[in-house]
mmCIF file of C-alpha atoms in Angstrom:
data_model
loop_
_atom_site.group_PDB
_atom_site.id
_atom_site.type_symbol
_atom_site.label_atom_id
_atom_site.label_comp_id
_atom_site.label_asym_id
_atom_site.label_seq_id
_atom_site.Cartn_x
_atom_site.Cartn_y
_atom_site.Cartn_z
ATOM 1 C CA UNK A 372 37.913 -96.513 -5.662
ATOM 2 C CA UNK A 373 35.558 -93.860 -7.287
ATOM 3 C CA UNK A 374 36.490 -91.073 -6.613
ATOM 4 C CA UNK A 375 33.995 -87.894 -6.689
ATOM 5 C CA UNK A 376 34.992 -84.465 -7.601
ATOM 6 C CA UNK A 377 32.817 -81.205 -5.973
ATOM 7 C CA UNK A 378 32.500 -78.161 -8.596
ATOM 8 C CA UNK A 379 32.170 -74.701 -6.990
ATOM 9 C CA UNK A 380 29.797 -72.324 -8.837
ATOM 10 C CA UNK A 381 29.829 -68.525 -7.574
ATOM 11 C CA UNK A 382 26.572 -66.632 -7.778
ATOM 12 C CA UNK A 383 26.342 -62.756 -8.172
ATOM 13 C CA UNK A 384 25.179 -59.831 -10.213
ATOM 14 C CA UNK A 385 26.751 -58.140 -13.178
ATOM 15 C CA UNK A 386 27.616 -54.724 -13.458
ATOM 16 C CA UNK A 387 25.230 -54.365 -16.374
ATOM 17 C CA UNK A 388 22.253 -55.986 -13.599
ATOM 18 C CA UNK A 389 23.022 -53.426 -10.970
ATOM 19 C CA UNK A 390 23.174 -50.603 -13.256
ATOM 20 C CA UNK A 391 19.849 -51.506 -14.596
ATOM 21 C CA UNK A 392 18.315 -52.233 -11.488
ATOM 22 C CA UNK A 393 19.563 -48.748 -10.171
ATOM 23 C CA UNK A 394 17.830 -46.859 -13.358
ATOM 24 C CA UNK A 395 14.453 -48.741 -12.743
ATOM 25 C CA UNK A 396 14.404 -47.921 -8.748
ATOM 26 C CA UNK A 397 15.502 -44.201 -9.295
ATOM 27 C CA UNK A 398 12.374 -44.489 -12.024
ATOM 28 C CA UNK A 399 10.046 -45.541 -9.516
ATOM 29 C CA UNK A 400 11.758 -43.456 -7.079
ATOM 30 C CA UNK A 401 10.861 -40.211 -8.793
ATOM 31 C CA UNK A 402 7.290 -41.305 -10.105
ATOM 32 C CA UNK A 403 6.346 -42.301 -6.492
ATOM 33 C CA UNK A 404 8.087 -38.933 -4.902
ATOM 34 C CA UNK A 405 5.842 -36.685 -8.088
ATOM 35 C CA UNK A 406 2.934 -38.315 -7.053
ATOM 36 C CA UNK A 407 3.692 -37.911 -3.374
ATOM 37 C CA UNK A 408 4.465 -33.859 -4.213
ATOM 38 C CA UNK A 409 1.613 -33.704 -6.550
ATOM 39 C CA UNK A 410 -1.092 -34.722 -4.339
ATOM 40 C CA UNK A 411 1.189 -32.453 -0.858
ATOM 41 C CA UNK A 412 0.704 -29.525 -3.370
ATOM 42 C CA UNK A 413 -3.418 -30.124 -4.103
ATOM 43 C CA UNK A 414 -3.994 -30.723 -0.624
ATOM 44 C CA UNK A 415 -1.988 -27.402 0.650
ATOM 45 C CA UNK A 416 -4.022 -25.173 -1.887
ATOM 46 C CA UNK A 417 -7.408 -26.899 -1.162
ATOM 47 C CA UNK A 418 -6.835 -26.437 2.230
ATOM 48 C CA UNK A 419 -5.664 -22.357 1.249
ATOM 49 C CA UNK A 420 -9.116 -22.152 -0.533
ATOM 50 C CA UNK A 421 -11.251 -23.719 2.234
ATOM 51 C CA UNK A 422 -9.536 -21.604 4.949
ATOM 52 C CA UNK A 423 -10.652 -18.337 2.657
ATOM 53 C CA UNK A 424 -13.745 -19.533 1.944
ATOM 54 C CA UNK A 425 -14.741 -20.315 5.617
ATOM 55 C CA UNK A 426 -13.179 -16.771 6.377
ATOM 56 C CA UNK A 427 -15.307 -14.922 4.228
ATOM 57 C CA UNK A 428 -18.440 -16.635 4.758
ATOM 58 C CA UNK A 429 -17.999 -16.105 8.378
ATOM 59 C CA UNK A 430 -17.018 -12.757 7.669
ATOM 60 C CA UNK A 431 -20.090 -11.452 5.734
ATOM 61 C CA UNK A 432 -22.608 -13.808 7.673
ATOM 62 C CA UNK A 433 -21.490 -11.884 10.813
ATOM 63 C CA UNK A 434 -21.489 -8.565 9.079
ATOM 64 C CA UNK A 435 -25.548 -9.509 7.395
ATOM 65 C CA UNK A 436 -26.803 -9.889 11.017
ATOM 66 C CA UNK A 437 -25.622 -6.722 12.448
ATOM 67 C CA UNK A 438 -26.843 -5.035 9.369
ATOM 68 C CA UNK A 439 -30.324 -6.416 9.464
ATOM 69 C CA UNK A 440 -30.486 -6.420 13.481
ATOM 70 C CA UNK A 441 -29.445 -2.860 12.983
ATOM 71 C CA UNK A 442 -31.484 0.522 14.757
ATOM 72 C CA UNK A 443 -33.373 2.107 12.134
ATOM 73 C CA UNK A 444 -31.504 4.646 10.438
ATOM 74 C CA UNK A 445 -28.645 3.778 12.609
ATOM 75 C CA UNK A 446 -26.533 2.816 9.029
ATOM 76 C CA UNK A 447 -23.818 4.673 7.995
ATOM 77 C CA UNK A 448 -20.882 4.243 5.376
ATOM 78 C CA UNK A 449 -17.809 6.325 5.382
ATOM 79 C CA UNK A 450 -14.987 5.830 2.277
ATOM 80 C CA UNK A 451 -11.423 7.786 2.784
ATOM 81 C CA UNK A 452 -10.826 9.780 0.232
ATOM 82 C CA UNK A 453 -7.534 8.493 -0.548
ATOM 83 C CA UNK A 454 -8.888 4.912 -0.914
ATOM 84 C CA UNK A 455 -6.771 3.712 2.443
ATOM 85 C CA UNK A 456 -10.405 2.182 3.931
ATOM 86 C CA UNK A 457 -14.322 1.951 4.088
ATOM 87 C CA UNK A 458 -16.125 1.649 6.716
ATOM 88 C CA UNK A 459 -19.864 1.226 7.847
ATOM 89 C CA UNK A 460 -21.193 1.778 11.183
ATOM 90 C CA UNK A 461 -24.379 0.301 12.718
ATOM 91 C CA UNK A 462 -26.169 -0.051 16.352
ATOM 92 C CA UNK A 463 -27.344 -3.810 16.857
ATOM 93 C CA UNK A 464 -30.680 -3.677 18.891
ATOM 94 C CA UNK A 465 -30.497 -5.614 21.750
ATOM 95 C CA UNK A 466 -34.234 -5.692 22.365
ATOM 96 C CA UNK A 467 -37.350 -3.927 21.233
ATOM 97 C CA UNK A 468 -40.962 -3.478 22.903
ATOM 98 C CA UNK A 469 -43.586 -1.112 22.653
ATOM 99 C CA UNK A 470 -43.824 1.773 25.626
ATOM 100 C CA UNK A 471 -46.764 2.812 27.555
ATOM 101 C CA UNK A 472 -45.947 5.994 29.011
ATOM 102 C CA UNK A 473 -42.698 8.051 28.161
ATOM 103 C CA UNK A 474 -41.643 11.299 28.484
ATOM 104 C CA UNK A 475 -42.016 13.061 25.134
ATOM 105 C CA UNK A 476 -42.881 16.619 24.513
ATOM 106 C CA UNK A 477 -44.905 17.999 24.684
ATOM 107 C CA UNK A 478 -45.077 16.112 28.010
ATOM 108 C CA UNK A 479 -42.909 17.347 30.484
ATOM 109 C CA UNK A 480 -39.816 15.599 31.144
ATOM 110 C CA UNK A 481 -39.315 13.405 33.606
ATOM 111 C CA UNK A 482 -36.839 9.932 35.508
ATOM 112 C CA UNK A 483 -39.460 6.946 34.714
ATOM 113 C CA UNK A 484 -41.609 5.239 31.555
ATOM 114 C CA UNK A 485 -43.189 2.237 31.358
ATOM 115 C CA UNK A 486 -42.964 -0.302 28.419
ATOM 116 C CA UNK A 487 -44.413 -3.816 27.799
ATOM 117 C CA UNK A 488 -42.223 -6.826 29.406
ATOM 118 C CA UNK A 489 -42.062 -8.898 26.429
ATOM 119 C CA UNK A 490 -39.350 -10.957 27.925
ATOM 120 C CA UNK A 491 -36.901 -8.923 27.069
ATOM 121 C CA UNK A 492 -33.782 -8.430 29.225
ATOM 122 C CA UNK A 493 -33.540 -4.270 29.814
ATOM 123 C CA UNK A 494 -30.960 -2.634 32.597
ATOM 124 C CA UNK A 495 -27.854 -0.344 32.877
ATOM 125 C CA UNK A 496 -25.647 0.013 30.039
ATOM 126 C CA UNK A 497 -28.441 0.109 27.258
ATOM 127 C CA UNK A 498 -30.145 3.405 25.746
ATOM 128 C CA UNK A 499 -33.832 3.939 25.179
ATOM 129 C CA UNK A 500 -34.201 5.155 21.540
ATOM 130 C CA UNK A 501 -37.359 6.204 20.458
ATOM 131 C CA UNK A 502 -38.734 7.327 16.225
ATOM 132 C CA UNK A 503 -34.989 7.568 15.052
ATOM 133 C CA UNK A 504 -36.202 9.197 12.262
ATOM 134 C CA UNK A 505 -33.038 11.439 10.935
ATOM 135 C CA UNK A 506 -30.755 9.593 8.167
ATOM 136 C CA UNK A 507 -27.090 11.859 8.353
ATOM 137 C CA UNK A 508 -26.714 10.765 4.218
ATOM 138 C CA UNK A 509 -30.124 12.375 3.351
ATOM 139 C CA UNK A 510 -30.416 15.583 5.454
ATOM 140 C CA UNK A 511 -27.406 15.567 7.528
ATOM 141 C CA UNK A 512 -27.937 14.562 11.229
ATOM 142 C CA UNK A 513 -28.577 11.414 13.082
ATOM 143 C CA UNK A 514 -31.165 11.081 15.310
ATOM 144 C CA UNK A 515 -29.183 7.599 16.759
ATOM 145 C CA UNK A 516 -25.900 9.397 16.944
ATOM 146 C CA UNK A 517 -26.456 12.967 18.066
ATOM 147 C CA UNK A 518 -27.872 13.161 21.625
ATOM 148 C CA UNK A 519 -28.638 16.503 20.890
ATOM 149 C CA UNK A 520 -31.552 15.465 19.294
ATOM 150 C CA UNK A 521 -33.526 14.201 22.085
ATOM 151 C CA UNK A 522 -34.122 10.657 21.081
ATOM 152 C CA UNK A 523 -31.598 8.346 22.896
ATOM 153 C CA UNK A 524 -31.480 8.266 26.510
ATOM 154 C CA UNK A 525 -29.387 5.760 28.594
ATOM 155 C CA UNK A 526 -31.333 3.506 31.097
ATOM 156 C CA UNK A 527 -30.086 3.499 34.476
ATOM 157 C CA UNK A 528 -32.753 0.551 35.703
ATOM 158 C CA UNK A 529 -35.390 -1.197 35.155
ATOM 159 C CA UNK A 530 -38.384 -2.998 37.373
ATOM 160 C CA UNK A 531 -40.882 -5.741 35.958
ATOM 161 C CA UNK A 532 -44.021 -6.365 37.099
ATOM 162 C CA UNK A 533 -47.696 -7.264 36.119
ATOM 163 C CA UNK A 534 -46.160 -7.854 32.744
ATOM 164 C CA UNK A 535 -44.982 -3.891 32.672
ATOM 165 C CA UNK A 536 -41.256 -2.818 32.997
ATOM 166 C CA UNK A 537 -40.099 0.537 34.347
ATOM 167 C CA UNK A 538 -37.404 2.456 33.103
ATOM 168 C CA UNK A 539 -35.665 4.413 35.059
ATOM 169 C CA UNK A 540 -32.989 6.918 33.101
ATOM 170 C CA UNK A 541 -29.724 8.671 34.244
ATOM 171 C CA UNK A 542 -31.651 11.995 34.636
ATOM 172 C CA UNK A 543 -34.805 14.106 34.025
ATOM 173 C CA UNK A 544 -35.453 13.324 30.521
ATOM 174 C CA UNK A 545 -37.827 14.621 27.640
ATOM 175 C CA UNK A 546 -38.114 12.301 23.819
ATOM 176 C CA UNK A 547 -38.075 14.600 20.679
ATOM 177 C CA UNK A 548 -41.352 13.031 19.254
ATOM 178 C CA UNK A 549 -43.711 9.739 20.032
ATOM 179 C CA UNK A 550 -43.294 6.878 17.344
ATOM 180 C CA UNK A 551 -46.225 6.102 15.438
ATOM 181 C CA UNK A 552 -46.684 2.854 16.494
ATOM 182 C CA UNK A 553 -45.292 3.418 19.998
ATOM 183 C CA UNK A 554 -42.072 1.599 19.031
ATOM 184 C CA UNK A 555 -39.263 1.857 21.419
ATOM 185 C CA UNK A 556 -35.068 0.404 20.644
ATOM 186 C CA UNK A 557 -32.688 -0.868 22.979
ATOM 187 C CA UNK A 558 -29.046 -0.910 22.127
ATOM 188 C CA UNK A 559 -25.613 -0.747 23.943
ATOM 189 C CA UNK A 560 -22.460 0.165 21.522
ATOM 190 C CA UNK A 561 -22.256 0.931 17.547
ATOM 191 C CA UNK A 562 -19.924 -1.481 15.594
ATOM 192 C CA UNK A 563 -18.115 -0.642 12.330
ATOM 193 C CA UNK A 564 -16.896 -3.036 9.976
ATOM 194 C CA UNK A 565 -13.932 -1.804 8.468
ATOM 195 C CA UNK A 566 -12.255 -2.626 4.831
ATOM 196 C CA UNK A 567 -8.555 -1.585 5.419
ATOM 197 C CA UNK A 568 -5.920 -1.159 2.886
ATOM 198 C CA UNK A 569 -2.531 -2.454 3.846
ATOM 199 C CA UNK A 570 0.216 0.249 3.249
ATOM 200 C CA UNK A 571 2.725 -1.039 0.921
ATOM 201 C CA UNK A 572 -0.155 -3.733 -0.573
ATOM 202 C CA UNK A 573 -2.481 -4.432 -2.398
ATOM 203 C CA UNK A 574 -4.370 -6.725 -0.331
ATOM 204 C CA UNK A 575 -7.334 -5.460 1.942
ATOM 205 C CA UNK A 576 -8.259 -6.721 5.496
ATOM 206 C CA UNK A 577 -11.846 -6.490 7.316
ATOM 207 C CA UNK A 578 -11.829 -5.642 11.079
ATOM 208 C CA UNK A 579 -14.539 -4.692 13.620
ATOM 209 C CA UNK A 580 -14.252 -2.364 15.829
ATOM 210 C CA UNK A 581 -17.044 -1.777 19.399
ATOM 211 C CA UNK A 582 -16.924 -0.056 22.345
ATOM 212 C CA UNK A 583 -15.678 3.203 20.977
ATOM 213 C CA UNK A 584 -18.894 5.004 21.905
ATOM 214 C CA UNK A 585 -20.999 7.831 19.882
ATOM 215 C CA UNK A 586 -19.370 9.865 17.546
ATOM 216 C CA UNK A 587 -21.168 12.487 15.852
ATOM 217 C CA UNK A 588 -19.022 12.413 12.720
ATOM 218 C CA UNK A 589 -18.759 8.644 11.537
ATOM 219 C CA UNK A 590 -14.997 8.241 13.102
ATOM 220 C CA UNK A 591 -12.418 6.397 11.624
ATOM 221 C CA UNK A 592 -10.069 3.534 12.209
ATOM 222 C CA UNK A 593 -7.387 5.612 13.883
ATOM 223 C CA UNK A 594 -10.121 6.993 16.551
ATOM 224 C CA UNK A 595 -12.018 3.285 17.335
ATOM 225 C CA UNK A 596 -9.072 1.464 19.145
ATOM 226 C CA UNK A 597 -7.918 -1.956 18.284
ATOM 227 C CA UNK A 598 -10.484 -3.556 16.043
ATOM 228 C CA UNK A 599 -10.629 -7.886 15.341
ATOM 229 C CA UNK A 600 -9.939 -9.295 12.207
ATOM 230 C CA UNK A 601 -12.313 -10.583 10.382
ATOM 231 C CA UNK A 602 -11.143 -11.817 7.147
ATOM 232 C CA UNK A 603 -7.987 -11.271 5.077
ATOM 233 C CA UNK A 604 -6.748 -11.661 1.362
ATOM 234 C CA UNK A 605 -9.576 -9.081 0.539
ATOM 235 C CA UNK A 606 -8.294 -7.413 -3.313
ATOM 236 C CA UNK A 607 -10.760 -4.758 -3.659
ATOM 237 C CA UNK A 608 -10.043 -0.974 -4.573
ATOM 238 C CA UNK A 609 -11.643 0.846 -2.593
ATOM 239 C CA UNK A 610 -12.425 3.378 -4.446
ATOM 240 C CA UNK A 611 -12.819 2.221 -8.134
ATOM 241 C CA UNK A 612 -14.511 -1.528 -6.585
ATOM 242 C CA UNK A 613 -16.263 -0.092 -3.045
ATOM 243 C CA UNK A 614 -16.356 -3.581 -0.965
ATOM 244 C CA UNK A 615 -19.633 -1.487 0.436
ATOM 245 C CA UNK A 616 -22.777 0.096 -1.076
ATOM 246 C CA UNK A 617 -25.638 1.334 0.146
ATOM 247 C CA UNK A 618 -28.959 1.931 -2.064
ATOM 248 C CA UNK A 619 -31.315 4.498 0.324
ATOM 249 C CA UNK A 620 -34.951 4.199 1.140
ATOM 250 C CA UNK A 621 -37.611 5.712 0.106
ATOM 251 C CA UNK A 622 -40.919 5.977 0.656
ATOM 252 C CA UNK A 623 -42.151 2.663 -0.970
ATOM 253 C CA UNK A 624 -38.547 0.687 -0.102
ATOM 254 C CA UNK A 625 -36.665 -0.218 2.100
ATOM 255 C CA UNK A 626 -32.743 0.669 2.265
ATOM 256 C CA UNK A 627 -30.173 -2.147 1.002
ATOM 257 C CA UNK A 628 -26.396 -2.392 1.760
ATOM 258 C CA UNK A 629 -24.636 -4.318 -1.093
ATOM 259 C CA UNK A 630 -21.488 -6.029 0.376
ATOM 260 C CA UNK A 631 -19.246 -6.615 -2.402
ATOM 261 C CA UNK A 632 -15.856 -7.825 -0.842
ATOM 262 C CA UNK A 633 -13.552 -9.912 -4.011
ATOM 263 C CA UNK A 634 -11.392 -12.322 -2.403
ATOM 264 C CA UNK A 635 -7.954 -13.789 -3.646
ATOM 265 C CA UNK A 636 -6.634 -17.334 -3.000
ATOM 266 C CA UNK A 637 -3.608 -19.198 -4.948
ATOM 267 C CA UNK A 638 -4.018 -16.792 -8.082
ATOM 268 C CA UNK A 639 -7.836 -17.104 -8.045
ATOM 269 C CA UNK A 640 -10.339 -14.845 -6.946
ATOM 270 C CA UNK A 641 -14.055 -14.668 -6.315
ATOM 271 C CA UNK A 642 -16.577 -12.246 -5.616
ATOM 272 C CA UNK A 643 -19.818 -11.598 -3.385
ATOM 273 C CA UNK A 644 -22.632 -10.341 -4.217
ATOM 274 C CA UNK A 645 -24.646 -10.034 -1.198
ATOM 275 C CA UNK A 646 -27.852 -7.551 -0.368
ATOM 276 C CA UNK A 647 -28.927 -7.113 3.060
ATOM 277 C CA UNK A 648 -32.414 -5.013 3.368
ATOM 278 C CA UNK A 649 -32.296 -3.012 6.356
ATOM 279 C CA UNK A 650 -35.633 -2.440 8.062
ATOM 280 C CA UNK A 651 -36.593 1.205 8.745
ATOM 281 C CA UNK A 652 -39.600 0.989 10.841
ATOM 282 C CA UNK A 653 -38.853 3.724 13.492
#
C-alpha cells in the first residue's frame, strides 16, 4: 500500500515586506495629501482675489454712475485733515425736462410751473433745481446745497396733461435766474461715497451714505448715519495716495473725478485708474 504524504506550506509577509510596503504608502500618502493641500490653497486665494475683484468693480461701477448721473455742480470732495477719510458728495438726477413757465425773478413768485412731460415720473419728495450754476470749490457756495440761493425748490405735486406737467411746490416760490436753455433737474437725496480709515489699521473701507439731507458744509461720516459697505481691503493713504481727485472745469472742459482706490488681496495689490467726466450743463 502506497502511502501518500501531504506537505503544509505557510504563506505570509516578512517584516522587511511590510516595512517596505508601509514606506511606499506613507510616500504616496503624503504626495497625494500635497497635491490635495496644494490645489485647497490655489483655490482659497483665487477665490480671495475674485471676491476683491468683483467687490471693487462693483464698487467703482456704482460710484461712476452716480458721478456721471450727477446735478451739475452738485460734486463735492471733502479729505480730513488727519487722513482718517475722504469723501465725495453728489445729487443723482432722477429726471430732467425742459420748463415752460416758472417762477423766476424777475417774475413774481408764485405755487405752479409748467414743464414738458417727457415721460418722466415727477411728484412729492423730489426738488425742482433750476441753472445750478455756483461750484462751493471755486467761489465758495453751492447753488444745489444752499437753499438760500433760490434755486432748489421741493415739489409738492404734479398734474400731466396735453403732454405738459404742472408743478405744484410746498409754497410761494421765486428761481434765482432762468437757465439758458430752459433746463430744469429733478433729484431726491445727495449720496457720499466715503473712503474710511480703520482705527488701529491700515486698511481702508468704502461706504455710502443717503438720506441724510442738505448740509451746507459737506458733512462728515459721524453726521450721515449708518452708511453700506461697499468694498473693503482698500490700502490707500489718504492723504499722501487720495483714493479721490477731482480736476475742475473750465470754460472749454468739462470737470473729471479721478477714482484712484489701490486694493490688497493675499500680499498683492492693484490699482484703478478710473476718470469719470461730469457734465456741467446747468
Amino acid at each position: 500500500m502506497i502511502q501518500l504524504k501531504h506537505s503544509s506550506r505557510q504563506v505570509g509577509f516578512t517584516l522587511v515586506e511590510m516595512v517596505t510596503v508601509i514606506l511606499i504608502l506613507g510616500i504616496l500618502v503624503i504626495g497625494v495629501s500635497s497635491f490635495v493641500i496644494f490645489g485647497t490653497r490655489i483655490f482659497v486665494e483665487s477665490s480671495s482675489i475674485d471676491q476683491v475683484l468683483g467687490q471693487s468693480r462693483f464698487a467703482v461701477e456704482r460710484m461712476t454712475r452716480d458721478i456721471r448721473n450727477s446735478v451739475p455742480n452738485s460734486v463735492r470732495i471733502r479729505t480730513d485733515n488727519s487722513g482718517n477719510f475722504q469723501c465725495i458728495e453728489l445729487l443723482p438726477i432722477e429726471a430732467s425736462s425742459s420748463y415752460l413757465t416758472l417762477p423766476i425773478y424777475p417774475n413774481a413768485s408764485a405755487l405752479t410751473g409748467t414743464i414738458v412731460d417727457n415721460n418722466i415720473s415727477v411728484g412729492n419728495g423730489l426738488f425742482a433745481i433750476v441753472y445750478p450754476l455756483a461750484n462751493e470749490s471755486i467761489t465758495g457756495v453751492n447753488d444745489v446745497y444752499q437753499a438760500s440761493r433760490n434755486k432748489r425748490f421741493a415739489v409738492q405735486s404734479a398734474s400731466s396733461s396735453a403732454n405738459i406737467i404742472t408743478l405744484t411746490f410746498g409754497g410761494s416760490v421765486q428761481f434765482a435766474e432762468q437757465s439758458p436753455i430752459k433746463r430744469i433737474y429733478f433729484a431726491a437725496q445727495p449720496v457720499s461715497y466715503c473712503f474710511e480709515s480703520i482705527a488701529g489699521s491700515a486698511e481702508v473701507i468704502l461706504n455710502r451714505y443717503s438720506n441724510y439731507g442738505y448740509i451746507v458744509s459737506q458733512p462728515v461720516p459721524l453726521t450721515m448715519g449708518s452708511g453700506v459697505l461697499m468694498a473693503e481691503n482698500i490700502t490707500n493713504n489718504l492723504l499722501l495716495e487720495p483714493a479721490i481727485k477731482v480736476t475742475e472745469q473750465n470754460l472749454m472742459t468739462n470737470s473729471i473725478v479721478h477714482l484712484e482706490p489701490r486694493f490688497s488681496v493675499n500680499g498683492e495689490t492693484f490699482k484703478y485708474q478710473h476718470q469719470v467726466q461730469v457734465t456741467n450743463v446747468p
